[in-house]
PDB file of C-alpha atoms in Angstrom:
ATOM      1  CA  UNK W   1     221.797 155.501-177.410  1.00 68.00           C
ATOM      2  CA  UNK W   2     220.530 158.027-174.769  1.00 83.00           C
ATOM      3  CA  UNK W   3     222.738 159.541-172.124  1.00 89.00           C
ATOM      4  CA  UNK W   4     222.220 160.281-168.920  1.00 91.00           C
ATOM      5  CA  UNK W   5     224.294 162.392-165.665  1.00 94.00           C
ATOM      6  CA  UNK W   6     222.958 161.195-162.179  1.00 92.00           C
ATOM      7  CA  UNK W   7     224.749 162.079-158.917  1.00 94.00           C
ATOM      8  CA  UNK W   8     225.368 158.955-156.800  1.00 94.00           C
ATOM      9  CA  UNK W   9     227.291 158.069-153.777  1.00 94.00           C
ATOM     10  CA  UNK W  10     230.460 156.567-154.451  1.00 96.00           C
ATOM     11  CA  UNK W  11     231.054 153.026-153.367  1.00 95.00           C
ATOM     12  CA  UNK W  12     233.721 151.304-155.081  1.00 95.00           C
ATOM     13  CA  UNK W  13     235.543 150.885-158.149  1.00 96.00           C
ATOM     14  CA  UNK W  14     236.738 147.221-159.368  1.00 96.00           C
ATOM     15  CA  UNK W  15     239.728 146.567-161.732  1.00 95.00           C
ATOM     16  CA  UNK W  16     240.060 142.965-163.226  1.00 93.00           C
ATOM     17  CA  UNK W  17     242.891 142.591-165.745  1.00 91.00           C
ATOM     18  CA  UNK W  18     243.308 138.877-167.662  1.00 90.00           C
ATOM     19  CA  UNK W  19     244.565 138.131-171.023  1.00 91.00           C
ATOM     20  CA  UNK W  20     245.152 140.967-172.118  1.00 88.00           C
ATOM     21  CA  UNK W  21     241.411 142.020-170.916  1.00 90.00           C
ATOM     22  CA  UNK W  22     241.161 144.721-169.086  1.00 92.00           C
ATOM     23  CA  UNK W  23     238.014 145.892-167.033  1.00 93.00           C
ATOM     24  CA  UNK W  24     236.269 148.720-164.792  1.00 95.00           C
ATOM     25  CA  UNK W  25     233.334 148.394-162.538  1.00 95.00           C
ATOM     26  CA  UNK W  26     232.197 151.339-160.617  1.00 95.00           C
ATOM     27  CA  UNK W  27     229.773 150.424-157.553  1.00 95.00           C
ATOM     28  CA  UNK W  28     227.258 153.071-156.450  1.00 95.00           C
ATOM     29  CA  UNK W  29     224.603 153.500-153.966  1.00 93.00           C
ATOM     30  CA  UNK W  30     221.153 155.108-154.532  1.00 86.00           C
ATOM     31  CA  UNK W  31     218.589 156.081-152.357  1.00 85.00           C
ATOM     32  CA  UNK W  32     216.590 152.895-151.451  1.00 83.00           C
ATOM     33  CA  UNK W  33     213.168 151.760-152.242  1.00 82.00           C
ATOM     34  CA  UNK W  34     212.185 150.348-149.061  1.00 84.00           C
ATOM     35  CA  UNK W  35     210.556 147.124-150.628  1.00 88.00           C
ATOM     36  CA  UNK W  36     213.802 145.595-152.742  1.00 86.00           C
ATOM     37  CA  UNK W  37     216.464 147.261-150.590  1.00 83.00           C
ATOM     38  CA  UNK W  38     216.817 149.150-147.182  1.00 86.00           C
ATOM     39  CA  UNK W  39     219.901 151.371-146.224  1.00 87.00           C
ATOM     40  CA  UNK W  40     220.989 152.209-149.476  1.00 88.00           C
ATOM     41  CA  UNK W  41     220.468 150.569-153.035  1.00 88.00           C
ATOM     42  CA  UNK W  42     223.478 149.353-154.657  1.00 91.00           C
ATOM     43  CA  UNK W  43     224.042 149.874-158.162  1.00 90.00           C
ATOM     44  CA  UNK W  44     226.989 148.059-160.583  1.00 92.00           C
ATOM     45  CA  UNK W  45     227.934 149.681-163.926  1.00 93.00           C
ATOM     46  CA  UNK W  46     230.740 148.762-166.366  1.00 94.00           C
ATOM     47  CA  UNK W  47     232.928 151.183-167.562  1.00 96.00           C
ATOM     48  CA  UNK W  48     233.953 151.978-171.334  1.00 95.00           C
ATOM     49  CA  UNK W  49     236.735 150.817-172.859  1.00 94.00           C
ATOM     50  CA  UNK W  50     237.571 154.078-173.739  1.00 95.00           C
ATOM     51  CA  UNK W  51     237.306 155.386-170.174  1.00 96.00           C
ATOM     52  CA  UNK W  52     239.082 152.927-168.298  1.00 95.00           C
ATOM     53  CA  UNK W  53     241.888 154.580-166.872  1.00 95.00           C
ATOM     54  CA  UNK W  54     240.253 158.019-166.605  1.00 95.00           C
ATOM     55  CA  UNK W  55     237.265 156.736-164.433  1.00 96.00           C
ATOM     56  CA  UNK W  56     240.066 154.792-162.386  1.00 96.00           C
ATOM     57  CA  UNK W  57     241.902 157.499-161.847  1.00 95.00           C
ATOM     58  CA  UNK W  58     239.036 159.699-161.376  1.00 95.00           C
ATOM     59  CA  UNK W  59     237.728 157.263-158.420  1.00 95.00           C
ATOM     60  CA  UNK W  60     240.941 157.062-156.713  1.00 94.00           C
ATOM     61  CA  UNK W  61     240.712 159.833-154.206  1.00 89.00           C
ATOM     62  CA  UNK W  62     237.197 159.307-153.532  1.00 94.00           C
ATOM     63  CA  UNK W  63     236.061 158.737-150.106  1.00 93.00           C
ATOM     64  CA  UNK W  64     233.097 155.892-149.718  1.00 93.00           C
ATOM     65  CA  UNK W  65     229.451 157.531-149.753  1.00 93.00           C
ATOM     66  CA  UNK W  66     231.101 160.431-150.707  1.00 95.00           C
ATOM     67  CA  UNK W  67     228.678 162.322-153.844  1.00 95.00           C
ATOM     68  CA  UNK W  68     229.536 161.931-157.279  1.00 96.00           C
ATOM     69  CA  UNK W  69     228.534 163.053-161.263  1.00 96.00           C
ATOM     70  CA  UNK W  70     228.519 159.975-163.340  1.00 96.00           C
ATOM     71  CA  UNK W  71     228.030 160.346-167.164  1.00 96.00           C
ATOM     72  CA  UNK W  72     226.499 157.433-168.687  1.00 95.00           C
ATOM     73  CA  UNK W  73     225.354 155.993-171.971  1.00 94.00           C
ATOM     74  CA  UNK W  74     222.516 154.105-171.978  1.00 89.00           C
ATOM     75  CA  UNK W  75     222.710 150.317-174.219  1.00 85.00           C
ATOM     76  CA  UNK W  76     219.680 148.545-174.764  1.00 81.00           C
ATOM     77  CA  UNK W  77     220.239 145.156-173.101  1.00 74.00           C
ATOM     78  CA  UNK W  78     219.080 141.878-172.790  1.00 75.00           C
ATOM     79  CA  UNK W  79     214.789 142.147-172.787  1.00 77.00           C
ATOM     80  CA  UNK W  80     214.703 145.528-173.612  1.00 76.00           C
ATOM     81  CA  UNK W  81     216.756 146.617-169.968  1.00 79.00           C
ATOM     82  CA  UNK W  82     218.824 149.474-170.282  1.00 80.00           C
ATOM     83  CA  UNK W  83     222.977 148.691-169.637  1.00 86.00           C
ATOM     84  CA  UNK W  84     224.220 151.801-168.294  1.00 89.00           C
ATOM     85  CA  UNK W  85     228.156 152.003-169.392  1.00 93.00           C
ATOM     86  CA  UNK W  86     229.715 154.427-167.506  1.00 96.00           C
ATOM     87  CA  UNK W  87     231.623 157.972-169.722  1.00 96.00           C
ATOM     88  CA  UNK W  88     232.951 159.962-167.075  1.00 96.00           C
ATOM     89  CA  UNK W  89     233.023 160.421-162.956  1.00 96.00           C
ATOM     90  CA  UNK W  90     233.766 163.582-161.220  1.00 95.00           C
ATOM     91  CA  UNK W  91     233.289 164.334-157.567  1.00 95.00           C
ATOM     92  CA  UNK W  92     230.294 166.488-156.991  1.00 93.00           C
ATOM     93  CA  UNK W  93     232.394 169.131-154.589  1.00 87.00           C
ATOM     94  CA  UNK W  94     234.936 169.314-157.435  1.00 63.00           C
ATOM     95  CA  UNK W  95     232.677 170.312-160.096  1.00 56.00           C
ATOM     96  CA  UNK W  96     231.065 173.120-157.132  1.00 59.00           C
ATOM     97  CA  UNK W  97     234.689 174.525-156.681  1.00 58.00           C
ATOM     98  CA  UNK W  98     235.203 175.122-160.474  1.00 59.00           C
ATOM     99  CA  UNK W  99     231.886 176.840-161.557  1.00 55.00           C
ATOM    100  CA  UNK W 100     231.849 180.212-162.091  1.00 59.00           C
ATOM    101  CA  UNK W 101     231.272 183.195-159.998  1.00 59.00           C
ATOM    102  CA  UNK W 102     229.841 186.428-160.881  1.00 56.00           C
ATOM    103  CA  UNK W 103     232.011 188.992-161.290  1.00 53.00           C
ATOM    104  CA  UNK W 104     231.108 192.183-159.260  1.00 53.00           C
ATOM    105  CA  UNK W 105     229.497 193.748-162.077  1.00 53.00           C
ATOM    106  CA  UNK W 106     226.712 191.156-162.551  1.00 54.00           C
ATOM    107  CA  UNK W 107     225.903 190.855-158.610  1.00 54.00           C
ATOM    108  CA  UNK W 108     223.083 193.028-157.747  1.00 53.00           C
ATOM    109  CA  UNK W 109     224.027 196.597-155.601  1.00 54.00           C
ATOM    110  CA  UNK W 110     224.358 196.072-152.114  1.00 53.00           C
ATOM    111  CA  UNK W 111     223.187 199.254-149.700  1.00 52.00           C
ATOM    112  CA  UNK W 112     226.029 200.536-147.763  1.00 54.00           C
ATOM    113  CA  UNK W 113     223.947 202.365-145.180  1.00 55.00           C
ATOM    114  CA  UNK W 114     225.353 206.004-146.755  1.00 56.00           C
ATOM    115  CA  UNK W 115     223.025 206.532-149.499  1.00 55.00           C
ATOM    116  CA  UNK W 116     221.714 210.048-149.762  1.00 56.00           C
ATOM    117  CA  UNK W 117     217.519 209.974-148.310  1.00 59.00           C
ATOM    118  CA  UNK W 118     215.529 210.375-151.521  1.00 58.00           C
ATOM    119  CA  UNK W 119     213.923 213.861-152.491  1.00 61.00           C
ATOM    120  CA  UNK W 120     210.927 215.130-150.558  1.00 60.00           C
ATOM    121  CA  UNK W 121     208.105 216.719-152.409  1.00 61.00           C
ATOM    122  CA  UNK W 122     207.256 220.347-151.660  1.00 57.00           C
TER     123      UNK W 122
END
């Protein structure tokens, strides 16, 4: 199975629980077409099993359109379509906040203004 990380805007997430089945459906919008769909494109992928509360919880604070990382796998489905199944969300600003930033020794030298003129030639 491949796997795949798109950012999306989030839309909704759906929680059905019945006998003792529980399930996750996160709703996301694309960037339309323009022939199928105008406004936005709206895209429905089930969660793992394994991820079920984590993507819940992950969607809870999430504000509608608002960007997000989704990790997927990728299940071949019915006439050869591709099932995403849905590994992980984050919130794009989230995962902005927490990369890394240089430390002062990698960033390049910055002039001051009271660097001494370079030599003349006599």
């Amino acid at each position: 199975m491949a796997r795949s990380i798109m950012e999306v805007a989030f839309l909704s997430a759906e929680k059905v629980e019945f006998d003792n089945v529980k399930l996750v459906k996160l709703f996301v919008g694309d960037e339309p077409d323009g022939k199928r769909d105008l406004g936005i494109s709206i895209l429905s992928m089930n969660v793992a099993e394994e991820a079920l509360d984590e993507v819940w919880a992950a969607c809870e604070g999430l504000d509608v359109l608002e960007p997000i990382r989704v990790t997927t796998e990728i299940e071949r489905g019915s006439k050869n379509a591709g099932k995403f199944i849905v590994l992980h969300v984050e919130p794009v600003k989230a995962a902005a906040v927490q990369a890394p930033k240089p430390s002062p020794a990698q960033q390049p030298a910055k002039p001051s203004g009271t660097q001494p003129e370079p030599a003349k030639a006599n």
